[in-house]
Amino acid sequence: MEQLKQYGIHQVTVPLPFRLNHVHCYLARVENKWTVIDTGLNREETKRTWQAAFREYGIAPEDVGRIILTHYHPDHFGYAGGLQKWTGADVYISETAQDRGLYVWTEENFERNEQFYLAAGMPEELVRKLRENDDAFYGLVRPFPEQTQIIHEGDTYRIGELTYEAIHTPGHAEGHMCFYNKEEKVLLAGDHLLKKITPNISYHGYGDPNPLRTYLASLEKIKTLEISLVVPGHGPVFTDAQERIEELLRHHEERLAFVLEQVRGEMTAYQVSQQLFSRVLTVHEQRFAIGETIAHLSYLEEKGELELCRDTTPYVYKRR
């Protein structure tokens, strides 16, 4: 991580209980205060990881000046409230991300999710397991942060040795923020740009109705920047940003063509997802699979290549 240390940034890898078994969070010192970027889930393993990192860098809880969140997904947002209670630091997050983070992991939304999954054609037994999985996340994101500051696009933050500009990059998550330093061409990317895996683009029945279109637009936006180093939320730090952006654009173009090819007659979103994901998925992964499938179907629907029929439940898609 010598590349990061020259910019005063230290990577803190927090374990996750999923197939994607880690999230990279970051620490950066500015004079006598420290900035935390992203936090992990609210778990004992997360607390131990942060305690060890604070010991390693000689950080007292009161030395933390702020906690910056790139987005509201639980592996980034979940321990923000707990870390705030420990340090007293304000949490910085975009307004949209804050609104989503405070809504998604609530009983109200869990009940809405059940109806959404049934409308997508998921079997009732799988919907029941997904509800149990939702319930399991309830404690992994609490307590919610109470002292928050809103990040706006264009705001600047001193993070380590450099000053970064906040750039709004929705798609993977509504309200997602990257942070870019123009002089050294460093991008703190959150989950917008990852080297080894494709960021999940999902629709779950609320918010942006076409997140894939939004994500592709955000990729094009980042493509206009000169980037020499990408500091991501998962996987390795990397330097070939432009090549990776092109790979992701091609991937989704190919994925859309494949999704359209799978729709024969009338099909539910769940039936299409079964064609897209052939390996055995955990219950947690089923959520990503159905969300990703619907995001691609919604893109094709808006483009006029598919029609969604809501006359009966479950809903069905057919070609125009």
PDB file of C-alpha atoms in Angstrom:
ATOM      1  CA  MET A   1       0.000   0.000   0.000  1.00  0.00           C
ATOM      2  CA  GLU A   2       2.966   2.317  -0.575  1.00  0.00           C
ATOM      3  CA  GLN A   3       0.958   4.065  -3.292  1.00  0.00           C
ATOM      4  CA  LEU A   4      -1.566   5.138  -0.669  1.00  0.00           C
ATOM      5  CA  LYS A   5       0.901   6.035   2.075  1.00  0.00           C
ATOM      6  CA  GLN A   6       2.505   8.729  -0.070  1.00  0.00           C
ATOM      7  CA  TYR A   7      -0.892  10.451  -0.018  1.00  0.00           C
ATOM      8  CA  GLY A   8      -1.363   9.930   3.731  1.00  0.00           C
ATOM      9  CA  ILE A   9      -4.059   7.267   3.323  1.00  0.00           C
ATOM     10  CA  HIS A  10      -4.144   3.921   5.159  1.00  0.00           C
ATOM     11  CA  GLN A  11      -6.346   1.034   4.047  1.00  0.00           C
ATOM     12  CA  VAL A  12      -8.361  -0.769   6.745  1.00  0.00           C
ATOM     13  CA  THR A  13      -9.848  -4.019   5.415  1.00  0.00           C
ATOM     14  CA  VAL A  14     -12.948  -5.029   7.366  1.00  0.00           C
ATOM     15  CA  PRO A  15     -14.190  -8.649   7.071  1.00  0.00           C
ATOM     16  CA  LEU A  16     -17.685  -9.391   5.738  1.00  0.00           C
ATOM     17  CA  PRO A  17     -19.721 -12.599   6.248  1.00  0.00           C
ATOM     18  CA  PHE A  18     -20.427 -13.051   2.514  1.00  0.00           C
ATOM     19  CA  ARG A  19     -18.778 -14.536  -0.573  1.00  0.00           C
ATOM     20  CA  LEU A  20     -17.425 -11.003  -1.096  1.00  0.00           C
ATOM     21  CA  ASN A  21     -15.604 -11.295   2.209  1.00  0.00           C
ATOM     22  CA  HIS A  22     -14.183  -7.811   2.746  1.00  0.00           C
ATOM     23  CA  VAL A  23     -14.755  -4.096   2.402  1.00  0.00           C
ATOM     24  CA  HIS A  24     -11.892  -1.618   2.225  1.00  0.00           C
ATOM     25  CA  CYS A  25     -12.280   1.376   4.516  1.00  0.00           C
ATOM     26  CA  TYR A  26      -9.678   4.094   4.888  1.00  0.00           C
ATOM     27  CA  LEU A  27      -7.979   6.308   7.463  1.00  0.00           C
ATOM     28  CA  ALA A  28      -6.283   9.615   6.661  1.00  0.00           C
ATOM     29  CA  ARG A  29      -4.676  12.166   8.968  1.00  0.00           C
ATOM     30  CA  VAL A  30      -5.009  15.914   8.588  1.00  0.00           C
ATOM     31  CA  GLU A  31      -2.817  17.696  11.165  1.00  0.00           C
ATOM     32  CA  ASN A  32      -3.995  16.318  14.541  1.00  0.00           C
ATOM     33  CA  LYS A  33      -7.331  14.908  13.335  1.00  0.00           C
ATOM     34  CA  TRP A  34      -8.215  11.768  11.405  1.00  0.00           C
ATOM     35  CA  THR A  35     -10.803  11.108   8.699  1.00  0.00           C
ATOM     36  CA  VAL A  36     -12.485   7.713   8.353  1.00  0.00           C
ATOM     37  CA  ILE A  37     -13.897   6.689   4.961  1.00  0.00           C
ATOM     38  CA  ASP A  38     -16.605   3.979   5.155  1.00  0.00           C
ATOM     39  CA  THR A  39     -17.063   1.696   8.136  1.00  0.00           C
ATOM     40  CA  GLY A  40     -18.141  -1.933   7.581  1.00  0.00           C
ATOM     41  CA  LEU A  41     -21.135  -3.679   9.150  1.00  0.00           C
ATOM     42  CA  ASN A  42     -22.065  -3.321  12.818  1.00  0.00           C
ATOM     43  CA  ARG A  43     -20.403  -6.570  13.982  1.00  0.00           C
ATOM     44  CA  GLU A  44     -17.904  -7.529  16.646  1.00  0.00           C
ATOM     45  CA  GLU A  45     -15.357  -8.342  13.915  1.00  0.00           C
ATOM     46  CA  THR A  46     -15.724  -4.799  12.614  1.00  0.00           C
ATOM     47  CA  LYS A  47     -15.204  -3.271  16.057  1.00  0.00           C
ATOM     48  CA  ARG A  48     -12.087  -5.387  16.620  1.00  0.00           C
ATOM     49  CA  THR A  49     -10.710  -4.382  13.216  1.00  0.00           C
ATOM     50  CA  TRP A  50     -11.143  -0.671  13.948  1.00  0.00           C
ATOM     51  CA  GLN A  51      -9.706  -1.059  17.458  1.00  0.00           C
ATOM     52  CA  ALA A  52      -6.618  -2.723  15.968  1.00  0.00           C
ATOM     53  CA  ALA A  53      -6.271   0.002  13.325  1.00  0.00           C
ATOM     54  CA  PHE A  54      -6.548   2.747  15.951  1.00  0.00           C
ATOM     55  CA  ARG A  55      -3.822   1.036  18.015  1.00  0.00           C
ATOM     56  CA  GLU A  56      -1.581   0.618  14.961  1.00  0.00           C
ATOM     57  CA  TYR A  57      -1.736   4.313  14.055  1.00  0.00           C
ATOM     58  CA  GLY A  58      -1.875   5.672  17.607  1.00  0.00           C
ATOM     59  CA  ILE A  59      -5.396   7.077  17.232  1.00  0.00           C
ATOM     60  CA  ALA A  60      -7.532   7.935  20.260  1.00  0.00           C
ATOM     61  CA  PRO A  61     -11.300   7.960  19.591  1.00  0.00           C
ATOM     62  CA  GLU A  62     -11.444  11.725  20.074  1.00  0.00           C
ATOM     63  CA  ASP A  63      -8.778  12.134  17.364  1.00  0.00           C
ATOM     64  CA  VAL A  64     -11.352  11.239  14.674  1.00  0.00           C
ATOM     65  CA  GLY A  65     -12.689  14.469  13.182  1.00  0.00           C
ATOM     66  CA  ARG A  66     -15.148  13.065  10.663  1.00  0.00           C
ATOM     67  CA  ILE A  67     -16.537   9.886   9.124  1.00  0.00           C
ATOM     68  CA  ILE A  68     -17.151  10.105   5.371  1.00  0.00           C
ATOM     69  CA  LEU A  69     -19.498   7.586   3.728  1.00  0.00           C
ATOM     70  CA  THR A  70     -19.320   6.991  -0.024  1.00  0.00           C
ATOM     71  CA  HIS A  71     -22.817   5.427  -0.015  1.00  0.00           C
ATOM     72  CA  TYR A  72     -25.521   3.844   2.105  1.00  0.00           C
ATOM     73  CA  HIS A  73     -25.034   0.128   1.406  1.00  0.00           C
ATOM     74  CA  PRO A  74     -24.729  -1.728   4.704  1.00  0.00           C
ATOM     75  CA  ASP A  75     -21.093  -2.820   4.321  1.00  0.00           C
ATOM     76  CA  HIS A  76     -20.128   0.870   4.078  1.00  0.00           C
ATOM     77  CA  PHE A  77     -22.810   2.489   6.258  1.00  0.00           C
ATOM     78  CA  GLY A  78     -23.571  -0.171   8.871  1.00  0.00           C
ATOM     79  CA  TYR A  79     -21.053   0.724  11.593  1.00  0.00           C
ATOM     80  CA  ALA A  80     -21.253   4.497  11.037  1.00  0.00           C
ATOM     81  CA  GLY A  81     -23.547   5.046  14.022  1.00  0.00           C
ATOM     82  CA  GLY A  82     -21.448   2.797  16.247  1.00  0.00           C
ATOM     83  CA  LEU A  83     -18.219   4.491  15.191  1.00  0.00           C
ATOM     84  CA  GLN A  84     -19.849   7.855  15.797  1.00  0.00           C
ATOM     85  CA  LYS A  85     -20.829   6.839  19.347  1.00  0.00           C
ATOM     86  CA  TRP A  86     -17.250   5.727  19.973  1.00  0.00           C
ATOM     87  CA  THR A  87     -15.529   8.791  18.495  1.00  0.00           C
ATOM     88  CA  GLY A  88     -18.093  11.603  18.654  1.00  0.00           C
ATOM     89  CA  ALA A  89     -17.305  12.492  15.026  1.00  0.00           C
ATOM     90  CA  ASP A  90     -19.904  13.782  12.580  1.00  0.00           C
ATOM     91  CA  VAL A  91     -20.893  11.499   9.707  1.00  0.00           C
ATOM     92  CA  TYR A  92     -20.662  13.044   6.220  1.00  0.00           C
ATOM     93  CA  ILE A  93     -23.016  11.572   3.612  1.00  0.00           C
ATOM     94  CA  SER A  94     -24.998  12.795   0.617  1.00  0.00           C
ATOM     95  CA  GLU A  95     -28.609  13.713   1.324  1.00  0.00           C
ATOM     96  CA  THR A  96     -30.023  11.024  -0.968  1.00  0.00           C
ATOM     97  CA  ALA A  97     -27.756   8.370   0.552  1.00  0.00           C
ATOM     98  CA  GLN A  98     -28.810   9.398   4.047  1.00  0.00           C
ATOM     99  CA  ASP A  99     -32.496   9.206   3.141  1.00  0.00           C
ATOM    100  CA  ARG A 100     -32.054   5.764   1.595  1.00  0.00           C
ATOM    101  CA  GLY A 101     -29.909   4.469   4.440  1.00  0.00           C
ATOM    102  CA  LEU A 102     -32.502   5.450   7.036  1.00  0.00           C
ATOM    103  CA  TYR A 103     -35.346   3.836   5.042  1.00  0.00           C
ATOM    104  CA  VAL A 104     -34.024   0.659   3.449  1.00  0.00           C
ATOM    105  CA  TRP A 105     -33.364  -1.247   6.688  1.00  0.00           C
ATOM    106  CA  THR A 106     -36.772  -0.665   8.324  1.00  0.00           C
ATOM    107  CA  GLU A 107     -39.789  -2.882   8.976  1.00  0.00           C
ATOM    108  CA  GLU A 108     -41.810  -0.746   6.573  1.00  0.00           C
ATOM    109  CA  ASN A 109     -39.421  -1.457   3.724  1.00  0.00           C
ATOM    110  CA  PHE A 110     -39.037  -5.135   4.635  1.00  0.00           C
ATOM    111  CA  GLU A 111     -42.783  -5.573   4.196  1.00  0.00           C
ATOM    112  CA  ARG A 112     -42.692  -3.694   0.895  1.00  0.00           C
ATOM    113  CA  ASN A 113     -39.802  -5.928  -0.242  1.00  0.00           C
ATOM    114  CA  GLU A 114     -41.956  -9.036   0.212  1.00  0.00           C
ATOM    115  CA  GLN A 115     -44.597  -7.698  -2.173  1.00  0.00           C
ATOM    116  CA  PHE A 116     -41.934  -6.606  -4.637  1.00  0.00           C
ATOM    117  CA  TYR A 117     -40.323 -10.066  -4.703  1.00  0.00           C
ATOM    118  CA  LEU A 118     -43.679 -11.793  -5.148  1.00  0.00           C
ATOM    119  CA  ALA A 119     -44.512  -9.462  -8.046  1.00  0.00           C
ATOM    120  CA  ALA A 120     -41.142 -10.423  -9.567  1.00  0.00           C
ATOM    121  CA  GLY A 121     -42.262 -14.070  -9.565  1.00  0.00           C
ATOM    122  CA  MET A 122     -40.102 -15.361  -6.723  1.00  0.00           C
ATOM    123  CA  PRO A 123     -41.374 -18.522  -5.011  1.00  0.00           C
ATOM    124  CA  GLU A 124     -43.054 -17.859  -1.651  1.00  0.00           C
ATOM    125  CA  GLU A 125     -40.500 -19.973   0.223  1.00  0.00           C
ATOM    126  CA  LEU A 126     -37.629 -17.906  -1.184  1.00  0.00           C
ATOM    127  CA  VAL A 127     -39.481 -14.685  -0.348  1.00  0.00           C
ATOM    128  CA  ARG A 128     -39.830 -15.928   3.244  1.00  0.00           C
ATOM    129  CA  LYS A 129     -36.086 -16.613   3.414  1.00  0.00           C
ATOM    130  CA  LEU A 130     -35.338 -13.169   1.972  1.00  0.00           C
ATOM    131  CA  ARG A 131     -37.498 -11.617   4.693  1.00  0.00           C
ATOM    132  CA  GLU A 132     -35.467 -13.509   7.300  1.00  0.00           C
ATOM    133  CA  ASN A 133     -32.309 -12.233   5.607  1.00  0.00           C
ATOM    134  CA  ASP A 134     -33.689  -8.674   5.742  1.00  0.00           C
ATOM    135  CA  ASP A 135     -34.417  -9.095   9.441  1.00  0.00           C
ATOM    136  CA  ALA A 136     -30.852 -10.320  10.033  1.00  0.00           C
ATOM    137  CA  PHE A 137     -29.531  -7.025   8.628  1.00  0.00           C
ATOM    138  CA  TYR A 138     -31.592  -4.951  11.058  1.00  0.00           C
ATOM    139  CA  GLY A 139     -28.905  -4.974  13.742  1.00  0.00           C
ATOM    140  CA  LEU A 140     -26.000  -4.845  11.278  1.00  0.00           C
ATOM    141  CA  VAL A 141     -26.800  -1.195  10.408  1.00  0.00           C
ATOM    142  CA  ARG A 142     -27.770   0.103  13.855  1.00  0.00           C
ATOM    143  CA  PRO A 143     -27.436   2.435  15.636  1.00  0.00           C
ATOM    144  CA  PHE A 144     -28.034   4.907  12.844  1.00  0.00           C
ATOM    145  CA  PRO A 145     -25.750   7.960  12.856  1.00  0.00           C
ATOM    146  CA  GLU A 146     -27.347  10.967  14.530  1.00  0.00           C
ATOM    147  CA  GLN A 147     -24.879  13.796  13.843  1.00  0.00           C
ATOM    148  CA  THR A 148     -24.669  14.163  10.069  1.00  0.00           C
ATOM    149  CA  GLN A 149     -23.283  16.670   7.597  1.00  0.00           C
ATOM    150  CA  ILE A 150     -24.478  16.631   3.995  1.00  0.00           C
ATOM    151  CA  ILE A 151     -21.985  16.093   1.173  1.00  0.00           C
ATOM    152  CA  HIS A 152     -22.805  18.098  -1.960  1.00  0.00           C
ATOM    153  CA  GLU A 153     -21.210  17.618  -5.345  1.00  0.00           C
ATOM    154  CA  GLY A 154     -18.311  20.033  -5.663  1.00  0.00           C
ATOM    155  CA  ASP A 155     -17.582  20.162  -1.923  1.00  0.00           C
ATOM    156  CA  THR A 156     -13.879  19.787  -1.157  1.00  0.00           C
ATOM    157  CA  TYR A 157     -12.277  17.826   1.672  1.00  0.00           C
ATOM    158  CA  ARG A 158      -8.714  17.565   2.877  1.00  0.00           C
ATOM    159  CA  ILE A 159      -8.048  13.828   3.143  1.00  0.00           C
ATOM    160  CA  GLY A 160      -4.459  13.008   4.104  1.00  0.00           C
ATOM    161  CA  GLU A 161      -1.987  14.947   1.977  1.00  0.00           C
ATOM    162  CA  LEU A 162      -4.429  15.981  -0.749  1.00  0.00           C
ATOM    163  CA  THR A 163      -7.655  17.923  -1.258  1.00  0.00           C
ATOM    164  CA  TYR A 164     -10.454  16.052  -2.992  1.00  0.00           C
ATOM    165  CA  GLU A 165     -13.612  17.191  -4.746  1.00  0.00           C
ATOM    166  CA  ALA A 166     -16.866  15.274  -4.178  1.00  0.00           C
ATOM    167  CA  ILE A 167     -18.309  13.896  -7.421  1.00  0.00           C
ATOM    168  CA  HIS A 168     -21.850  12.497  -7.554  1.00  0.00           C
ATOM    169  CA  THR A 169     -21.743   9.051  -9.190  1.00  0.00           C
ATOM    170  CA  PRO A 170     -25.134   7.350  -8.684  1.00  0.00           C
ATOM    171  CA  GLY A 171     -26.032   3.998 -10.206  1.00  0.00           C
ATOM    172  CA  HIS A 172     -24.529   1.371  -7.915  1.00  0.00           C
ATOM    173  CA  ALA A 173     -26.296   3.275  -5.133  1.00  0.00           C
ATOM    174  CA  GLU A 174     -28.382   6.421  -5.184  1.00  0.00           C
ATOM    175  CA  GLY A 175     -26.390   9.334  -3.821  1.00  0.00           C
ATOM    176  CA  HIS A 176     -23.043   7.540  -4.267  1.00  0.00           C
ATOM    177  CA  MET A 177     -20.068   9.908  -3.984  1.00  0.00           C
ATOM    178  CA  CYS A 178     -16.523   9.559  -5.308  1.00  0.00           C
ATOM    179  CA  PHE A 179     -13.708  11.922  -4.304  1.00  0.00           C
ATOM    180  CA  TYR A 180     -11.156  13.156  -6.835  1.00  0.00           C
ATOM    181  CA  ASN A 181      -7.841  14.981  -6.567  1.00  0.00           C
ATOM    182  CA  LYS A 182      -7.037  16.717  -9.844  1.00  0.00           C
ATOM    183  CA  GLU A 183      -3.339  17.375  -9.199  1.00  0.00           C
ATOM    184  CA  GLU A 184      -2.311  13.787  -8.440  1.00  0.00           C
ATOM    185  CA  LYS A 185      -5.260  12.286 -10.380  1.00  0.00           C
ATOM    186  CA  VAL A 186      -6.383  10.094  -7.466  1.00  0.00           C
ATOM    187  CA  LEU A 187      -9.964   8.775  -7.315  1.00  0.00           C
ATOM    188  CA  LEU A 188     -11.428   7.523  -4.034  1.00  0.00           C
ATOM    189  CA  ALA A 189     -14.000   5.405  -5.829  1.00  0.00           C
ATOM    190  CA  GLY A 190     -16.165   3.678  -3.215  1.00  0.00           C
ATOM    191  CA  ASP A 191     -17.995   0.961  -5.168  1.00  0.00           C
ATOM    192  CA  HIS A 192     -18.403   2.947  -8.382  1.00  0.00           C
ATOM    193  CA  LEU A 193     -15.273   1.543 -10.025  1.00  0.00           C
ATOM    194  CA  LEU A 194     -13.821  -1.834  -9.004  1.00  0.00           C
ATOM    195  CA  LYS A 195     -11.049  -3.800 -10.698  1.00  0.00           C
ATOM    196  CA  LYS A 196     -11.931  -7.463 -10.153  1.00  0.00           C
ATOM    197  CA  ILE A 197     -15.725  -7.466  -9.931  1.00  0.00           C
ATOM    198  CA  THR A 198     -18.556  -5.637 -11.635  1.00  0.00           C
ATOM    199  CA  PRO A 199     -20.380  -3.297  -9.244  1.00  0.00           C
ATOM    200  CA  ASN A 200     -23.886  -4.617  -8.680  1.00  0.00           C
ATOM    201  CA  ILE A 201     -26.554  -2.458 -10.325  1.00  0.00           C
ATOM    202  CA  SER A 202     -29.942  -3.317  -8.861  1.00  0.00           C
ATOM    203  CA  TYR A 203     -33.527  -2.129  -8.767  1.00  0.00           C
ATOM    204  CA  HIS A 204     -35.651  -3.104  -5.765  1.00  0.00           C
ATOM    205  CA  GLY A 205     -38.846  -1.179  -6.351  1.00  0.00           C
ATOM    206  CA  TYR A 206     -37.983   2.220  -4.885  1.00  0.00           C
ATOM    207  CA  GLY A 207     -36.000   5.267  -5.929  1.00  0.00           C
ATOM    208  CA  ASP A 208     -34.335   5.602  -9.322  1.00  0.00           C
ATOM    209  CA  PRO A 209     -36.424   3.481 -11.745  1.00  0.00           C
ATOM    210  CA  ASN A 210     -33.525   2.988 -14.181  1.00  0.00           C
ATOM    211  CA  PRO A 211     -30.291   2.637 -12.153  1.00  0.00           C
ATOM    212  CA  LEU A 212     -28.399   0.987 -15.008  1.00  0.00           C
ATOM    213  CA  ARG A 213     -28.918   4.006 -17.278  1.00  0.00           C
ATOM    214  CA  THR A 214     -27.790   6.182 -14.361  1.00  0.00           C
ATOM    215  CA  TYR A 215     -24.723   4.039 -13.697  1.00  0.00           C
ATOM    216  CA  LEU A 216     -23.638   4.095 -17.350  1.00  0.00           C
ATOM    217  CA  ALA A 217     -23.989   7.894 -17.347  1.00  0.00           C
ATOM    218  CA  SER A 218     -21.866   8.057 -14.162  1.00  0.00           C
ATOM    219  CA  LEU A 219     -19.195   5.910 -15.825  1.00  0.00           C
ATOM    220  CA  GLU A 220     -19.138   8.293 -18.782  1.00  0.00           C
ATOM    221  CA  LYS A 221     -18.809  11.187 -16.338  1.00  0.00           C
ATOM    222  CA  ILE A 222     -15.783   9.615 -14.607  1.00  0.00           C
ATOM    223  CA  LYS A 223     -14.326   8.701 -18.000  1.00  0.00           C
ATOM    224  CA  THR A 224     -13.736  12.418 -18.674  1.00  0.00           C
ATOM    225  CA  LEU A 225     -11.287  12.631 -15.737  1.00  0.00           C
ATOM    226  CA  GLU A 226      -7.576  11.914 -15.837  1.00  0.00           C
ATOM    227  CA  ILE A 227      -7.126   9.153 -13.270  1.00  0.00           C
ATOM    228  CA  SER A 228      -3.752   7.668 -12.320  1.00  0.00           C
ATOM    229  CA  LEU A 229      -4.862   5.758  -9.202  1.00  0.00           C
ATOM    230  CA  VAL A 230      -8.211   4.242  -8.185  1.00  0.00           C
ATOM    231  CA  VAL A 231      -8.756   3.574  -4.479  1.00  0.00           C
ATOM    232  CA  PRO A 232     -11.785   1.226  -4.304  1.00  0.00           C
ATOM    233  CA  GLY A 233     -14.179  -0.230  -1.737  1.00  0.00           C
ATOM    234  CA  HIS A 234     -13.344  -3.838  -2.717  1.00  0.00           C
ATOM    235  CA  GLY A 235     -10.435  -5.556  -4.420  1.00  0.00           C
ATOM    236  CA  PRO A 236      -7.057  -4.095  -5.401  1.00  0.00           C
ATOM    237  CA  VAL A 237      -5.989  -0.501  -5.825  1.00  0.00           C
ATOM    238  CA  PHE A 238      -5.388  -0.036  -9.568  1.00  0.00           C
ATOM    239  CA  THR A 239      -4.072   2.358 -12.203  1.00  0.00           C
ATOM    240  CA  ASP A 240      -5.816   1.444 -15.494  1.00  0.00           C
ATOM    241  CA  ALA A 241      -9.047   3.340 -14.844  1.00  0.00           C
ATOM    242  CA  GLN A 242      -9.897   4.143 -18.465  1.00  0.00           C
ATOM    243  CA  GLU A 243      -9.459   0.535 -19.572  1.00  0.00           C
ATOM    244  CA  ARG A 244     -11.632  -0.667 -16.701  1.00  0.00           C
ATOM    245  CA  ILE A 245     -14.368   1.847 -17.548  1.00  0.00           C
ATOM    246  CA  GLU A 246     -14.399   0.582 -21.129  1.00  0.00           C
ATOM    247  CA  GLU A 247     -14.608  -3.021 -19.872  1.00  0.00           C
ATOM    248  CA  LEU A 248     -17.607  -2.173 -17.694  1.00  0.00           C
ATOM    249  CA  LEU A 249     -19.394  -0.348 -20.517  1.00  0.00           C
ATOM    250  CA  ARG A 250     -18.867  -3.357 -22.804  1.00  0.00           C
ATOM    251  CA  HIS A 251     -19.956  -5.764 -20.077  1.00  0.00           C
ATOM    252  CA  HIS A 252     -23.318  -4.074 -19.654  1.00  0.00           C
ATOM    253  CA  GLU A 253     -23.845  -3.776 -23.398  1.00  0.00           C
ATOM    254  CA  GLU A 254     -23.275  -7.531 -23.705  1.00  0.00           C
ATOM    255  CA  ARG A 255     -25.391  -8.250 -20.635  1.00  0.00           C
ATOM    256  CA  LEU A 256     -28.320  -6.263 -22.027  1.00  0.00           C
ATOM    257  CA  ALA A 257     -28.159  -8.189 -25.296  1.00  0.00           C
ATOM    258  CA  PHE A 258     -28.073 -11.470 -23.383  1.00  0.00           C
ATOM    259  CA  VAL A 259     -31.039 -10.485 -21.182  1.00  0.00           C
ATOM    260  CA  LEU A 260     -33.116  -9.527 -24.219  1.00  0.00           C
ATOM    261  CA  GLU A 261     -32.239 -12.836 -25.840  1.00  0.00           C
ATOM    262  CA  GLN A 262     -33.560 -14.752 -22.788  1.00  0.00           C
ATOM    263  CA  VAL A 263     -37.048 -13.228 -22.916  1.00  0.00           C
ATOM    264  CA  ARG A 264     -39.253 -15.633 -24.828  1.00  0.00           C
ATOM    265  CA  GLY A 265     -43.014 -15.334 -24.664  1.00  0.00           C
ATOM    266  CA  GLU A 266     -44.056 -13.969 -21.272  1.00  0.00           C
ATOM    267  CA  MET A 267     -41.534 -14.309 -18.437  1.00  0.00           C
ATOM    268  CA  THR A 268     -41.263 -13.078 -14.882  1.00  0.00           C
ATOM    269  CA  ALA A 269     -38.149 -11.294 -13.683  1.00  0.00           C
ATOM    270  CA  TYR A 270     -37.342 -14.336 -11.535  1.00  0.00           C
ATOM    271  CA  GLN A 271     -37.527 -16.651 -14.556  1.00  0.00           C
ATOM    272  CA  VAL A 272     -35.134 -14.390 -16.453  1.00  0.00           C
ATOM    273  CA  SER A 273     -32.783 -14.262 -13.464  1.00  0.00           C
ATOM    274  CA  GLN A 274     -32.656 -18.074 -13.456  1.00  0.00           C
ATOM    275  CA  GLN A 275     -31.257 -17.878 -16.993  1.00  0.00           C
ATOM    276  CA  LEU A 276     -28.673 -15.244 -16.037  1.00  0.00           C
ATOM    277  CA  PHE A 277     -27.331 -16.859 -12.855  1.00  0.00           C
ATOM    278  CA  SER A 278     -26.654 -20.553 -13.352  1.00  0.00           C
ATOM    279  CA  ARG A 279     -24.622 -21.284 -10.216  1.00  0.00           C
ATOM    280  CA  VAL A 280     -26.234 -21.964  -6.846  1.00  0.00           C
ATOM    281  CA  LEU A 281     -26.816 -18.675  -5.008  1.00  0.00           C
ATOM    282  CA  THR A 282     -27.119 -17.998  -1.299  1.00  0.00           C
ATOM    283  CA  VAL A 283     -30.285 -16.257  -0.119  1.00  0.00           C
ATOM    284  CA  HIS A 284     -28.291 -13.037   0.227  1.00  0.00           C
ATOM    285  CA  GLU A 285     -27.041 -13.396  -3.357  1.00  0.00           C
ATOM    286  CA  GLN A 286     -30.583 -14.025  -4.616  1.00  0.00           C
ATOM    287  CA  ARG A 287     -31.386 -10.437  -3.635  1.00  0.00           C
ATOM    288  CA  PHE A 288     -28.533  -9.137  -5.803  1.00  0.00           C
ATOM    289  CA  ALA A 289     -29.500 -11.458  -8.665  1.00  0.00           C
ATOM    290  CA  ILE A 290     -33.140 -10.374  -8.850  1.00  0.00           C
ATOM    291  CA  GLY A 291     -32.194  -6.719  -8.413  1.00  0.00           C
ATOM    292  CA  GLU A 292     -29.596  -6.873 -11.186  1.00  0.00           C
ATOM    293  CA  THR A 293     -31.983  -8.711 -13.496  1.00  0.00           C
ATOM    294  CA  ILE A 294     -34.752  -6.147 -12.988  1.00  0.00           C
ATOM    295  CA  ALA A 295     -32.305  -3.266 -13.503  1.00  0.00           C
ATOM    296  CA  HIS A 296     -31.436  -4.673 -16.942  1.00  0.00           C
ATOM    297  CA  LEU A 297     -35.079  -5.438 -17.758  1.00  0.00           C
ATOM    298  CA  SER A 298     -36.063  -1.890 -16.743  1.00  0.00           C
ATOM    299  CA  TYR A 299     -33.385  -0.445 -19.007  1.00  0.00           C
ATOM    300  CA  LEU A 300     -34.707  -2.495 -21.945  1.00  0.00           C
ATOM    301  CA  GLU A 301     -38.279  -1.553 -21.072  1.00  0.00           C
ATOM    302  CA  GLU A 302     -37.477   2.156 -21.100  1.00  0.00           C
ATOM    303  CA  LYS A 303     -35.604   1.679 -24.366  1.00  0.00           C
ATOM    304  CA  GLY A 304     -38.809   0.254 -25.851  1.00  0.00           C
ATOM    305  CA  GLU A 305     -37.527  -3.275 -26.454  1.00  0.00           C
ATOM    306  CA  LEU A 306     -39.564  -4.930 -23.689  1.00  0.00           C
ATOM    307  CA  GLU A 307     -43.036  -4.427 -22.268  1.00  0.00           C
ATOM    308  CA  LEU A 308     -43.899  -5.001 -18.601  1.00  0.00           C
ATOM    309  CA  CYS A 309     -47.412  -6.286 -17.992  1.00  0.00           C
ATOM    310  CA  ARG A 310     -48.753  -5.527 -14.502  1.00  0.00           C
ATOM    311  CA  ASP A 311     -52.304  -6.816 -15.072  1.00  0.00           C
ATOM    312  CA  THR A 312     -51.730  -9.825 -12.831  1.00  0.00           C
ATOM    313  CA  THR A 313     -49.211 -10.871 -10.183  1.00  0.00           C
ATOM    314  CA  PRO A 314     -46.526 -11.880 -10.803  1.00  0.00           C
ATOM    315  CA  TYR A 315     -45.703  -9.289 -13.461  1.00  0.00           C
ATOM    316  CA  VAL A 316     -44.425 -10.550 -16.797  1.00  0.00           C
ATOM    317  CA  TYR A 317     -42.128  -9.135 -19.461  1.00  0.00           C
ATOM    318  CA  LYS A 318     -42.477  -9.702 -23.178  1.00  0.00           C
ATOM    319  CA  ARG A 319     -40.763  -8.367 -26.258  1.00  0.00           C
ATOM    320  CA  ARG A 320     -42.365  -5.496 -28.125  1.00  0.00           C
TER     321      ARG A 320
END
